[in-house]
Structure formats: structure tokens, C-alpha cells
């Protein structure tokens, strides 16, 4: 029998080439995909509420027959209106859809329908507007659509719920018996988890919602468990490597601390001690540094660089964009100048160097003449090799994949690695999710920082915001105005920034120097615009979200974010972090028309707090982990069903069990653990490359 992830959905009866295409749109190609294609909600159709008992305000499922239907045009809004009256023998309900003329094809008098939606009172009658509907006149030989708890799937146009249910039902019938369980029996017994076959059956066609819940727990447990095992294994492999033990004296530490024009914050001192401790050990450091925007991560990163140099070795710092790399390079030069480390050679490596100067740069690095090497992913190029690299910093880790991190590290012999991120991760989660990294937190802002006030405006009030910005800019301040970019419609959004830029020059900000940067500009061009903004030649910078990370312009104190509802919370917080970096107070204007409760909740969260950790926690709750952490990161996007924000109890269980199991059977070599080991390997290949090797 072939593995289920190699069998196409086309092997299921009723799935031909056209259905296969639709399935592809839904991300379903194989039998395995389909088994794990979960309903987005359920409807309890065991007992329908009679229409005579339905009340305004209820959101529910009802059923009945179409008594009358027809289309008209609203004389007021000019919209196409399709109306229907439904009767179940005990009461009557009216249904309306707007601008969906094709509906007429589906319904005739006498058609039995199921409707799901919110009931309201309109002109003294009960009405549902644009409900979800199903027609149930065709035969239902499998009894999948009525008289039970019914799954409702996320669908695409051309696919009906009825068809999907039938296909999934057949799929379960044919393939479920083949499905191996990767969780050992004793683990399932210990935590009272149903086996995988029963779980998937109960998730698709639950007998009771309690069964569905325990099935869902089981699937989440499995995901967390595999993830935790991979994390622990990776950690074990690091602890087994031979690294470089740096010697770090007290005089070095105090020389370092005395080098800056400001006292280090308590948090900076603490984290530097943590890093120094790691660097002195003879196995490699793997440390994650969280620090909110502006908490002073560069200073901390520099400590390890200089410690490596003091030990006769080299350090590398990799940033996700050229702007950031240059900025790090500049601030390091500034920090070093005039101090005890003034003659440490610092190198900048970005793409687009001329062949000759690139050769020269490579030579200096290879010869060990360059001590601190700052750069973009250009550092990963094969031409770059170090004489002796013992310390690596990776800034803004969520922009890099695990692979790229490993690639940079491989340029040294198990160097110490510090990964820095400005995306704060709730404390309750970081230990569990980043079990392969030690975690340090910069939880204290430098003193003498201004405060940032955040206000939210509807787009109709945007001109008010522009007036306020104009006034402040005329008083000497600088402002950012940011527009979102959505990948699919990049051009459309680009136009928004471009059009507004032109409008600003002519109207709102005429007489003021305004600049524009966006992602599709040539690098040299956008660098120039940004540096003119830094030099205060440009007073207002209109930008797409390329600003998101790291730009440091202390004089800029105003941040306007248009279509703020399109940004994630963490992104908004990052953007806002661009202002209030000097001593001055800053202000942040969010212009948004949120259309959902989530949208409103997010804006309120950002308005009412400037604590990155609190905001992160909110974000995680509102959006779930996948989107919050973005792609690539830590295999977290592998978590499809489990949500660490809402299922922390299951996560804890899975973590404990993973620890115990890997303690007793580190290589998962026990025959009962083989399916588990194979599943972990398959799902987290980068994590477990060392197991495959060994
Ligand atoms: P992050 O990368 O964490 O957002 P940076 O390292 O860019 O923060 O630091 C932000 C600004 O704060 C920089 O201009 C830096 O020189 C300054 N800074 C760093 N540490 C301190 C401190 N202890 N006191 C005052 N200013 C500091
Ligand atoms: Mg930074």
C-alpha cells in the first residue's frame, strides 16, 4: 500500500479532473491532505429549531421549504435583491440576498433548504440576510446532511458542502483503516487520547461535540508532541558539539561598558552577563534575544563581537536588509570610535560590490584581517570564508529561515550564535516554543526616551490628520506616512502610496519636502531617499511597509499608518517603534476602517498599550500562531491545528512527555517509537538532519 500522502485525491470515487482542480485551490492534493482538511465549523442538525420559535438576534440553522421567491431591484440602493419566503409548517422566515442574480437557478417553489445565519426583525417580519444555504432535495443516501451534527467546510466556488461531505465520507471509509498511528499506544492510554482513526472520523462527522473536542485535542497533542521532540533533539545535538571557549575578563567587561555615551540599562547588563557566561563554555551558545524596538539590542550584540575579537577570533552580524546592515555598521563604527576598541577593523558586506572590491573584502575576511563583519545575506555567499569565526549574530530572525542561520554558522566551527528579534514573544510561550534556544529578554527601555501617543481615526477624517502633521512638520518635526502592501495586489497598493505622494506634494503638504520609498524601487534610489530623510532634507517620508524593521531616525516623531487594519499587530508595533526614539515625544496616527470585531480589537490593543509583550500576547490570541510568527520560523508554521495561545495546557503535557520520552530513549530507537521517529524526521527535516547523519 502506498503512503497516503502519495495518493492523489482523484482516486476517490466522484473526484474527476475538474474536482481535482478545485481541490488544488483548497490546498488539497493527496488523500492525506483530505483527511486533514478540517471543517471550519459544525451545525447541529439533530434537532432543528421550528421557525415558530426563532427569535430576532438568534444565529442558527433552520430548515423549511421555499414558498415563494423572486428578484427585484431596490429603488433606493439600485441593488439586485433576491427574496424568498421559507416555511416549515410551523412558522415562516424571509430571506434576502443582494447582487446574486444567479441564485434564481437554484431555488423553486417547494425546494427544501437549510439556512444558517442571523435572524433579524425587518418591517415586522423575521428575516435572514445573506445566510449560508444548502438545498436538500437531492437524495441523501449516506445521511450526511440532516439529522446529525454536520461539518461545514471552507470551500471554493463550484464546490458544494454536500459534495465535499460525500467525498470526505468516502475517503474516510476507504483510507482510514490504512492510517497508521504515530503516537505509541502507551502515550495514548496515559493521556486518554483516542486513536488517529477514531479522531479523524469524529472531527469530520462527530457523534457528539464532546467526542469532536477530544479528537481535536488528540490531533493538537500530536502536533505539539512532534514539534517538541524535534526541538529537544536539536538542543541535544548542540550540547554535544565542541565549540570555542572564549576567555572574558572583568576588565574587558568594564572597558566595554565604559565605551558608550550612556549608561547601559539594567537589562542590557544582565543579558551581557548571560552571553558572557555562554561564550565561556566550550559548547556553542544558541541564544535568542528578544528586545522590543528601541531596547538597545545592537549594544548587546556588539559585546560578543568584541569578546570574540579579544580572543583573537572574528565575529559576523547578519541583518535582513541592506539598510539595516548599513545602520548596524554605522552604529558600530560610531560606538567604537575614540574608545579602547577604536582600531578593531569592521567590514561591511552587501551585494552589488564591484568585482575588484569584493575580492579584496573576501581576502581580508579570509586572512582574518577584518574582525567584525557586518552584512546582509551576501555573507552567505560561497566566496566568503573566515579565518576563525567564533561568534555569529543574526538580527531580526523571522526574516531568515532556519537553513540560512545554519549556513552562516557553518562558516565557523560551531560558533556561538545570538539570534535577535524585535518580535516579542509572550514569556509564557517562549520557553516551550523555543526550547532549542536559551532566551534572554531586554525588558527595559533606555531612560530619557520620549513617549508615543497613539490615536485612531476613520479614513473619512484623514484630512484632519494631515493638517496636524503639516502643523508639526512646520514646527521642525519629521513624519512617516506608511501604506500597506499586500502581496497579491502589490501594484494596486503601490498606486496608493504613489497617488497619495503626488497628492501630498500638490495639496496637503505643498511647500514641504516629501519623499517616497517603496519595495519596487532600485536599491540605490531608495537608499538615497532614506538618507535624505535622515539628513532632514526630506521632512515627510511616504512609504510602503519597507520601513517595518529597524530604520533609526531620531528626529522623526510622527508616524501615520494608513489602512492600519491591513497590518498585523506586531507590524504596527514595529512601525510605531520608528518614532519616539529620541528624547522627543512621538505620536502615531492610525487611519483605519475596521470592518470586523477582530479588527477593532486589534486597533484597541495597539492604541491602549506600548508594551510589545502585551501586544504580542493579544496578537497571538486574536490571530493564532501561524500568522503571528510568519513563515519559516522555527517550524511553527507546521502547527496547522494546534494553537499554543489557547491550548497551552496540551502544549505543556506534550512538552513534558517529549522530555521524558527523549530522556529514556534519546534516539527513539525502541520499536514502539519508530513510527514516531519517522514522523518527526519527515515533518522537521532541518531539525533532525543530525539524526539522519548519525
Ligand atoms: P533596537 O535594535 O533594540 O531597536 P537599537 O540597538 O537600535 O535598538 O538602539 C536604539 C537607540 O538607543 C540607538 O540610538 C542606541 O544608540 C540607543 N541606546 C542603546 N542603549 C542605550 C542606553 N542604555 N541608553 C540610552 N540609549 C541607548
Ligand atoms: Mg535594531
XYZ file of C-alpha atoms and ligand atoms in Angstrom:
722
model
C 0.000 0.000 0.000
C 1.343 3.405 -0.979
C 1.618 6.039 1.746
C -1.497 8.213 1.800
C 0.435 11.349 1.080
C 1.382 9.904 -2.290
C -2.118 9.001 -3.417
C -3.953 11.665 -5.372
C -7.480 12.662 -4.339
C -8.531 11.605 -7.815
C -8.601 8.035 -6.605
C -11.742 8.780 -4.647
C -14.976 7.974 -6.438
C -16.606 11.130 -7.726
C -13.406 13.151 -7.971
C -12.540 13.772 -11.601
C -10.118 16.225 -13.181
C -12.323 19.264 -12.561
C -12.890 18.450 -8.884
C -9.187 17.818 -8.607
C -8.533 21.379 -9.772
C -10.950 22.755 -7.205
C -9.259 20.694 -4.534
C -5.916 22.138 -5.523
C -7.308 25.588 -4.902
C -8.122 24.453 -1.397
C -4.607 23.142 -0.919
C -5.710 19.523 -1.074
C -3.823 17.210 -3.399
C -3.482 13.904 -1.644
C -5.571 11.596 0.470
C -3.620 12.665 3.499
C -4.349 16.338 2.788
C -8.008 15.498 2.541
C -8.122 13.539 5.794
C -6.661 16.618 7.465
C -8.896 19.088 5.673
C -10.943 20.014 8.708
C -14.379 21.637 8.947
C -14.398 25.297 9.864
C -17.486 24.799 11.998
C -20.316 22.395 12.724
C -24.075 22.594 12.624
C -26.141 20.560 14.986
C -28.918 19.325 12.746
C -30.090 16.647 15.117
C -32.909 18.872 16.259
C -33.827 21.900 14.203
C -35.468 24.886 15.833
C -39.023 25.251 14.473
C -39.474 28.604 12.709
C -42.247 29.443 15.178
C -39.635 29.548 17.955
C -36.990 31.587 16.188
C -36.267 34.998 17.733
C -34.566 38.108 16.352
C -30.895 38.138 17.278
C -30.506 34.339 17.085
C -27.767 32.932 14.888
C -28.851 29.425 13.991
C -29.657 26.746 11.483
C -33.237 26.276 10.305
C -34.891 24.253 7.635
C -38.031 24.543 5.540
C -39.459 24.648 2.038
C -39.411 27.570 -0.335
C -42.943 29.022 -0.532
C -42.228 31.940 -2.843
C -39.196 33.594 -4.354
C -38.384 36.398 -6.735
C -35.986 39.086 -7.778
C -36.351 42.837 -7.871
C -34.214 45.912 -7.930
C -34.078 48.087 -4.871
C -35.369 51.538 -5.894
C -33.226 53.026 -3.186
C -29.788 51.405 -3.476
C -30.221 50.143 -7.060
C -29.041 46.754 -5.877
C -30.330 43.466 -7.207
C -32.390 41.854 -4.460
C -33.306 38.171 -4.360
C -36.008 37.338 -1.854
C -37.519 34.159 -0.625
C -40.094 33.017 1.903
C -39.437 29.737 3.694
C -41.987 27.743 5.658
C -41.532 24.687 7.873
C -45.196 24.094 8.596
C -44.977 25.884 11.950
C -43.650 29.297 11.020
C -42.265 31.461 8.285
C -38.982 33.199 7.603
C -37.953 35.680 4.921
C -34.563 35.542 3.280
C -32.754 38.204 1.255
C -29.589 38.213 -0.820
C -28.143 41.223 -2.591
C -26.467 41.234 -6.000
C -26.574 37.475 -6.518
C -28.893 37.113 -9.509
C -27.680 33.571 -10.247
C -29.471 32.325 -7.124
C -32.682 32.075 -9.113
C -31.282 29.000 -10.827
C -31.117 27.089 -7.587
C -34.462 27.613 -5.930
C -38.001 26.822 -6.994
C -41.225 26.681 -5.029
C -41.124 23.553 -2.894
C -37.306 23.267 -2.721
C -36.286 22.072 0.736
C -33.474 24.214 2.122
C -31.237 24.535 5.150
C -30.250 28.058 6.128
C -27.642 29.259 8.554
C -27.428 32.883 9.592
C -28.516 35.615 11.910
C -32.192 36.374 12.271
C -33.352 39.965 12.437
C -36.633 41.779 12.588
C -37.300 43.807 9.466
C -40.615 45.571 8.925
C -42.254 43.283 11.497
C -41.115 40.076 9.917
C -38.317 37.632 10.680
C -35.584 37.790 8.111
C -32.131 36.408 7.385
C -29.786 38.440 5.208
C -27.341 36.510 3.018
C -27.434 33.276 5.020
C -25.371 30.258 4.107
C -27.701 27.849 2.352
C -27.940 24.265 1.297
C -30.508 22.665 -0.923
C -31.511 19.255 0.312
C -33.825 17.986 -2.345
C -31.361 15.613 -3.926
C -31.184 12.185 -2.421
C -29.009 11.943 0.654
C -28.188 8.272 0.501
C -25.426 8.478 3.068
C -27.442 10.600 5.504
C -24.650 13.093 5.756
C -26.588 16.314 5.634
C -29.510 16.060 8.020
C -30.356 14.569 11.390
C -26.782 14.725 12.676
C -24.014 17.102 13.573
C -22.956 18.308 10.160
C -19.487 19.584 9.238
C -19.202 22.844 7.337
C -16.009 23.086 5.294
C -14.119 26.041 3.941
C -14.965 25.877 0.251
C -14.208 27.454 -3.041
C -16.650 28.427 -5.765
C -18.029 25.439 -7.609
C -17.844 23.113 -4.629
C -20.901 22.475 -2.513
C -20.941 21.386 1.103
C -22.915 18.325 0.093
C -20.308 17.204 -2.408
C -17.471 17.848 -0.032
C -19.145 15.820 2.701
C -19.705 12.934 0.362
C -16.130 12.947 -0.910
C -14.703 13.134 2.579
C -17.008 10.429 3.804
C -15.854 8.102 1.044
C -12.276 8.999 1.723
C -12.673 8.102 5.400
C -14.403 4.883 4.512
C -11.666 3.771 2.114
C -8.485 5.029 3.657
C -8.971 5.476 7.368
C -8.426 1.792 8.096
C -4.973 2.099 6.500
C -3.867 5.041 8.562
C -1.001 4.236 10.926
C -0.923 5.871 14.345
C 2.353 7.596 15.157
C 1.516 8.015 18.845
C 2.548 4.901 20.778
C -0.333 3.115 22.465
C 1.011 3.754 25.929
C 1.102 7.521 25.314
C -2.480 7.460 24.089
C -3.559 5.483 27.115
C -1.697 7.701 29.531
C -3.398 10.855 28.275
C -6.676 9.219 27.290
C -6.343 10.204 23.680
C -8.445 8.458 21.041
C -6.538 6.733 18.248
C -5.999 8.586 14.997
C -8.664 6.718 13.043
C -11.372 7.439 15.534
C -10.146 11.021 15.914
C -10.358 11.867 12.247
C -13.759 10.231 11.968
C -15.027 12.290 14.920
C -13.556 15.504 13.554
C -15.345 15.124 10.236
C -18.563 13.517 11.360
C -18.846 13.881 15.132
C -21.328 11.775 17.054
C -21.263 14.373 19.811
C -19.386 17.624 20.208
C -17.607 16.156 23.236
C -16.146 13.443 21.017
C -15.168 16.066 18.495
C -13.351 18.042 21.177
C -11.341 15.139 22.449
C -10.455 14.220 18.875
C -9.245 17.745 18.296
C -7.179 17.569 21.483
C -5.579 14.438 20.218
C -4.598 16.000 16.887
C -3.201 19.050 18.674
C -1.307 16.899 21.151
C 0.316 15.001 18.323
C 1.400 18.174 16.601
C 2.840 19.704 19.736
C 4.488 16.428 20.677
C 6.311 16.023 17.382
C 7.355 19.639 17.453
C 8.702 19.368 20.987
C 10.651 16.233 20.201
C 12.309 17.954 17.267
C 13.188 20.937 19.434
C 14.660 18.758 22.176
C 16.654 16.672 19.717
C 18.137 19.763 18.189
C 19.091 21.050 21.577
C 20.754 17.753 22.459
C 22.795 17.840 19.307
C 24.045 21.357 20.049
C 25.051 20.463 23.564
C 27.085 17.624 22.092
C 29.143 19.840 19.792
C 32.605 21.128 20.521
C 32.647 24.915 20.434
C 35.146 27.610 21.298
C 35.505 28.648 24.935
C 36.122 32.400 24.977
C 38.005 33.955 27.850
C 36.268 37.046 29.084
C 37.898 39.059 31.844
C 36.276 41.572 34.177
C 38.429 44.389 32.855
C 37.197 43.660 29.352
C 33.598 43.889 30.532
C 34.105 47.206 32.250
C 36.051 48.634 29.297
C 33.144 47.647 27.118
C 30.510 49.186 29.355
C 32.504 52.403 29.634
C 32.676 52.839 25.893
C 29.170 54.218 25.393
C 27.959 57.788 25.827
C 25.179 56.423 28.052
C 24.975 54.003 30.960
C 23.792 50.538 29.939
C 20.319 49.655 31.143
C 19.974 47.026 33.830
C 18.536 44.662 31.253
C 21.466 45.196 28.901
C 23.902 44.427 31.719
C 22.019 41.296 32.683
C 21.852 39.966 29.130
C 25.526 40.733 28.560
C 26.340 38.630 31.648
C 24.205 35.808 30.243
C 26.014 35.958 26.910
C 29.420 36.146 28.559
C 28.548 33.030 30.562
C 27.585 31.134 27.410
C 30.623 32.249 25.458
C 32.978 30.985 28.117
C 31.602 27.448 27.852
C 33.078 25.003 25.371
C 29.835 24.066 23.675
C 28.142 26.518 21.325
C 25.766 29.196 22.557
C 22.305 29.181 20.968
C 20.596 32.175 22.442
C 17.543 34.110 21.397
C 17.428 37.764 22.384
C 14.044 39.422 22.449
C 14.005 43.098 22.821
C 11.256 45.465 21.979
C 12.078 48.068 19.328
C 14.464 50.605 20.764
C 15.542 48.487 23.719
C 19.175 48.616 22.553
C 19.928 45.249 21.024
C 22.846 46.460 18.910
C 24.858 47.289 22.016
C 24.311 43.784 23.337
C 25.230 42.214 20.008
C 28.433 44.222 19.915
C 29.565 42.809 23.242
C 30.015 39.309 21.874
C 31.658 40.651 18.716
C 34.332 42.402 20.716
C 34.750 39.446 23.047
C 35.444 37.239 20.030
C 37.939 39.774 18.704
C 39.635 39.992 22.111
C 40.102 36.218 21.820
C 41.872 36.560 18.500
C 38.816 35.478 16.504
C 36.230 37.029 14.188
C 32.536 37.877 14.531
C 29.754 38.165 11.949
C 26.500 40.075 12.146
C 23.818 39.392 9.554
C 20.824 41.690 9.015
C 17.827 41.059 6.755
C 18.115 44.195 4.629
C 20.869 46.371 3.342
C 19.516 49.425 5.099
C 19.731 47.603 8.391
C 23.164 46.196 7.697
C 24.473 49.664 6.911
C 22.840 51.029 10.005
C 24.454 48.399 12.232
C 27.764 49.039 10.525
C 27.464 52.781 11.112
C 26.439 52.492 14.732
C 29.230 50.030 15.462
C 31.773 52.406 13.922
C 30.360 55.257 15.968
C 30.397 53.270 19.205
C 33.961 52.126 18.635
C 35.435 55.449 17.608
C 37.621 57.143 20.175
C 37.335 54.266 22.637
C 39.610 51.405 23.647
C 38.471 49.312 20.648
C 38.815 52.091 18.074
C 41.249 50.183 15.898
C 39.185 46.993 15.530
C 38.631 46.608 11.767
C 34.936 46.451 10.845
C 33.843 45.262 7.402
C 30.592 45.763 5.547
C 29.475 43.076 3.109
C 26.485 43.801 0.878
C 25.658 42.641 -2.611
C 26.497 44.783 -5.604
C 30.134 45.420 -4.759
C 32.412 45.697 -7.779
C 34.305 42.509 -8.566
C 37.576 44.009 -7.504
C 36.476 45.361 -4.175
C 34.578 42.171 -3.461
C 37.740 40.148 -3.993
C 39.573 42.447 -1.648
C 36.850 42.178 1.009
C 36.854 38.398 0.730
C 40.593 38.316 1.054
C 40.601 40.436 4.192
C 37.969 38.244 5.801
C 39.705 35.039 4.835
C 43.030 36.329 6.103
C 41.436 37.298 9.408
C 42.239 40.990 8.931
C 38.584 42.000 9.144
C 37.482 41.309 12.684
C 33.819 42.295 12.799
C 31.966 41.553 9.586
C 28.532 43.118 9.163
C 26.339 42.286 6.208
C 23.201 41.057 4.547
C 22.599 37.542 3.275
C 25.522 38.378 0.966
C 27.504 36.972 3.890
C 26.176 33.547 2.991
C 27.873 33.603 -0.398
C 30.345 30.802 -1.025
C 33.152 33.304 -1.604
C 33.027 34.418 1.984
C 35.057 32.332 4.335
C 36.532 33.273 7.663
C 39.874 32.569 9.209
C 38.365 31.909 12.602
C 34.715 32.717 13.205
C 33.565 32.113 16.780
C 30.572 34.398 17.209
C 27.576 34.985 14.984
C 24.681 37.414 15.396
C 21.547 37.162 13.344
C 19.291 40.178 13.531
C 15.536 40.065 13.024
C 15.466 36.324 12.797
C 11.974 35.989 11.418
C 13.273 37.185 8.068
C 15.696 34.300 7.849
C 14.986 30.622 7.647
C 16.486 28.014 9.921
C 18.603 26.915 6.957
C 20.195 30.304 6.422
C 21.026 30.538 10.080
C 22.734 27.180 9.903
C 24.598 28.211 6.763
C 26.168 31.243 8.404
C 27.131 29.196 11.462
C 28.771 26.633 9.233
C 31.369 29.223 8.271
C 32.871 28.744 11.701
C 33.429 25.605 13.755
C 30.249 25.562 15.861
C 30.413 29.282 16.686
C 28.332 30.883 19.420
C 25.076 32.120 17.962
C 22.911 35.007 19.099
C 19.603 35.439 17.328
C 17.956 38.795 17.864
C 14.317 39.529 17.306
C 12.168 42.550 17.866
C 9.055 40.444 17.693
C 8.326 39.945 21.331
C 7.105 36.523 22.205
C 4.944 36.144 25.269
C 7.054 34.919 28.140
C 4.685 32.071 28.868
C 5.361 30.650 25.455
C 8.935 31.312 24.611
C 10.424 28.553 26.702
C 8.152 25.975 25.206
C 8.317 27.148 21.647
C 11.989 27.913 21.540
C 13.202 25.058 23.619
C 16.272 24.697 21.436
C 17.390 28.220 22.251
C 18.164 29.864 25.540
C 16.196 33.024 25.858
C 17.229 36.483 27.011
C 14.870 39.391 27.264
C 15.655 43.092 27.085
C 12.654 44.177 29.065
C 13.739 47.671 29.944
C 13.870 50.733 27.738
C 16.752 53.184 27.998
C 15.801 56.151 30.146
C 15.373 59.529 28.521
C 13.051 58.112 25.884
C 10.065 60.109 24.730
C 6.566 58.687 24.986
C 4.456 57.814 21.980
C 0.765 58.644 21.989
C -1.411 56.620 19.630
C -4.702 57.788 18.166
C -7.110 56.028 15.816
C -9.046 57.803 13.035
C -11.595 56.712 10.447
C -10.424 57.295 6.899
C -13.038 59.982 6.392
C -11.138 62.000 8.986
C -7.754 61.563 7.346
C -7.575 65.224 6.241
C -7.637 66.197 9.904
C -4.579 64.028 10.481
C -2.790 65.556 7.502
C -3.463 69.032 8.892
C -1.994 68.064 12.262
C 1.045 66.544 10.567
C 1.545 69.655 8.476
C 1.495 71.857 11.539
C 4.039 69.743 13.425
C 6.333 69.447 10.442
C 6.293 73.197 10.029
C 7.469 73.346 13.643
C 10.524 71.264 12.742
C 9.451 67.642 13.200
C 9.646 64.812 10.684
C 6.957 62.316 9.765
C 6.485 58.920 8.170
C 3.302 58.070 6.284
C 3.015 54.349 5.672
C 0.857 52.302 3.293
C 0.334 48.557 3.367
C 1.493 46.183 0.675
C -0.461 43.056 0.133
C 1.451 40.540 -1.904
C -1.242 39.647 -4.407
C -2.068 43.201 -5.276
C 1.241 44.859 -4.933
C 0.596 47.130 -7.886
C -2.672 48.311 -6.521
C -1.173 49.277 -3.207
C 1.851 50.763 -4.767
C -0.522 53.044 -6.560
C -1.998 54.113 -3.253
C 1.358 55.271 -1.941
C 2.272 56.802 -5.291
C -1.030 58.602 -5.764
C -1.061 59.895 -2.242
C 2.526 61.026 -2.626
C 1.556 63.119 -5.632
C -1.483 64.478 -3.883
C 0.540 65.352 -0.792
C 3.058 67.311 -2.834
C 0.357 69.285 -4.584
C -2.088 69.796 -1.760
C -1.770 68.744 1.840
C 1.951 69.294 2.194
C 2.785 71.734 -0.580
C 5.892 73.686 0.146
C 7.234 70.833 2.301
C 9.884 68.370 1.066
C 8.185 64.985 0.728
C 9.901 61.742 -0.334
C 8.638 58.339 -1.464
C 10.129 54.875 -0.959
C 8.632 51.568 -1.953
C 9.689 47.979 -2.418
C 9.939 48.104 -6.191
C 12.435 50.938 -6.321
C 16.064 50.339 -7.186
C 18.087 49.979 -4.036
C 20.364 52.903 -4.714
C 17.349 55.081 -5.263
C 15.554 54.155 -2.052
C 18.782 54.363 -0.062
C 19.201 57.869 -1.318
C 15.692 58.875 -0.341
C 16.140 57.414 3.117
C 19.437 59.117 3.679
C 17.948 62.456 2.600
C 15.240 61.847 5.164
C 17.872 61.038 7.780
C 19.644 64.290 6.969
C 16.407 66.152 7.414
C 16.350 67.365 3.806
C 13.099 65.479 3.373
C 10.606 66.263 6.095
C 7.969 63.682 5.291
C 8.606 60.161 4.064
C 5.781 58.335 2.311
C 6.490 54.623 2.309
C 5.154 51.156 1.801
C 5.899 48.875 4.685
C 9.580 48.517 3.757
C 10.092 50.621 6.851
C 8.906 47.826 9.028
C 12.211 46.948 10.553
C 14.934 48.916 12.064
C 15.260 52.353 10.480
C 16.638 54.732 13.049
C 15.928 58.434 12.528
C 15.831 60.037 15.963
C 14.308 63.290 14.759
C 11.273 61.595 13.236
C 8.474 61.842 15.751
C 5.292 61.316 13.762
C 4.056 58.035 12.310
C 0.903 57.918 10.223
C -0.272 54.446 9.219
C -2.971 54.294 6.579
C -5.234 51.250 6.242
C -3.959 50.209 9.628
C -6.453 47.346 9.605
C -4.308 45.648 6.951
C -1.336 45.325 9.265
C -0.714 42.730 11.916
C -0.390 43.943 15.474
C 3.272 43.099 15.675
C 3.871 45.031 12.470
C 2.006 48.057 13.771
C 4.054 47.941 16.922
C 7.268 47.736 14.895
C 6.262 50.651 12.761
C 5.311 52.721 15.747
C 8.719 51.912 17.201
C 10.221 54.060 14.450
C 9.155 57.179 16.347
C 9.874 58.375 19.852
C 13.452 57.156 19.538
C 14.995 60.454 20.533
C 14.134 62.354 23.669
C 11.110 63.875 22.000
C 7.605 62.567 22.490
C 6.164 60.952 19.414
C 2.720 60.442 18.042
C 1.260 57.698 15.982
C -1.930 58.166 13.954
C -3.667 55.024 12.822
C -6.113 55.574 9.992
C -8.423 52.608 9.636
C -11.918 51.427 8.875
C -12.043 48.113 10.685
C -14.954 46.011 9.482
C -14.723 43.137 11.951
C -14.629 42.706 15.699
C -11.117 41.304 15.408
C -10.064 44.385 13.521
C -11.474 46.656 16.187
C -9.918 44.580 18.969
C -6.521 44.830 17.340
C -6.641 48.583 16.945
C -7.728 48.956 20.533
C -4.885 46.715 21.689
C -2.302 48.828 19.918
C -3.884 52.117 20.957
C -4.006 51.283 24.620
C -0.582 49.701 25.093
C 3.012 50.336 24.164
C 4.247 47.141 25.779
C 5.386 44.886 22.957
C 4.888 41.762 25.029
C 1.316 42.570 25.923
C 0.573 43.357 22.321
C 2.190 40.132 21.197
C 0.042 38.148 23.564
C -3.080 39.818 22.205
C -1.969 39.176 18.662
C -1.434 35.537 19.347
C -4.886 35.242 20.831
C -6.556 37.109 18.024
C -4.749 35.627 15.053
C -3.214 32.345 16.105
C 0.431 31.427 15.897
C 0.997 30.765 12.199
C 0.317 34.261 11.060
C 1.842 35.878 14.072
C 5.231 34.301 13.686
C 5.233 34.366 9.929
C 6.657 31.714 7.684
C 9.949 29.920 8.067
C 10.177 30.463 11.712
C 11.072 27.523 13.785
C 8.793 25.124 12.096
C 5.978 26.920 13.818
C 4.081 27.179 10.603
C 3.991 23.400 10.805
C 1.396 23.796 13.507
C -1.764 23.615 11.483
C -4.383 22.818 14.070
C -2.818 23.341 17.430
C -2.740 26.840 18.839
C -0.195 27.467 21.592
C -2.085 30.540 22.734
C -5.318 28.751 23.519
C -4.084 25.206 24.119
C -1.224 25.862 26.468
C -2.356 23.003 28.710
C -1.994 20.474 25.909
C 1.294 22.027 24.889
C 2.619 21.583 28.429
C 1.598 17.936 28.521
C 3.203 17.304 25.171
C 6.372 19.013 26.260
C 6.639 17.019 29.474
C 6.043 13.760 27.706
C 8.540 14.644 24.966
C 11.152 15.336 27.630
C 10.522 12.074 29.425
C 10.495 10.029 26.284
C 13.674 11.505 24.815
C 15.317 11.079 28.193
C 14.594 7.360 28.262
C 15.010 6.754 24.541
C 17.099 9.580 23.043
C 17.203 8.154 19.520
C 13.621 6.891 19.550
C 15.050 3.502 18.739
C 12.512 1.458 20.702
C 10.454 -0.405 18.077
C 7.290 1.136 19.526
C 8.752 4.585 18.786
C 9.847 4.046 15.213
C 6.701 5.413 13.541
C 7.023 8.458 15.776
C 10.659 8.977 14.874
C 9.876 8.704 11.186
C 7.070 11.217 11.509
C 9.298 13.732 13.306
C 12.004 13.307 10.689
C 9.563 13.849 7.933
C 7.964 16.921 9.394
C 11.078 18.654 10.690
C 13.877 17.652 8.326
C 16.119 20.621 9.093
C 15.876 19.928 12.771
C 16.806 16.367 12.559
C 19.474 16.324 9.895
C 21.904 15.268 12.589
C 19.831 12.209 13.428
C 19.807 11.126 9.813
C 23.515 11.642 9.664
C 24.155 9.690 12.815
P 16.876 48.001 18.855
O 17.741 47.403 17.787
O 16.719 47.116 20.030
O 15.575 48.501 18.321
P 18.965 49.874 18.968
O 20.059 48.979 19.342
O 18.833 50.292 17.547
O 17.603 49.257 19.428
O 19.013 51.140 19.927
C 18.102 52.196 19.743
C 18.779 53.508 20.116
O 19.002 53.564 21.521
C 20.118 53.670 19.457
O 20.209 55.008 19.000
C 21.102 53.359 20.587
O 22.308 54.086 20.415
C 20.369 53.845 21.808
N 20.706 53.147 23.071
C 21.041 51.849 23.203
N 21.260 51.543 24.510
C 21.046 52.680 25.217
C 21.106 53.022 26.611
N 21.445 52.139 27.542
N 20.808 54.289 26.956
C 20.472 55.209 26.020
N 20.405 54.958 24.697
C 20.680 53.711 24.290
Mg 17.801 47.194 15.745
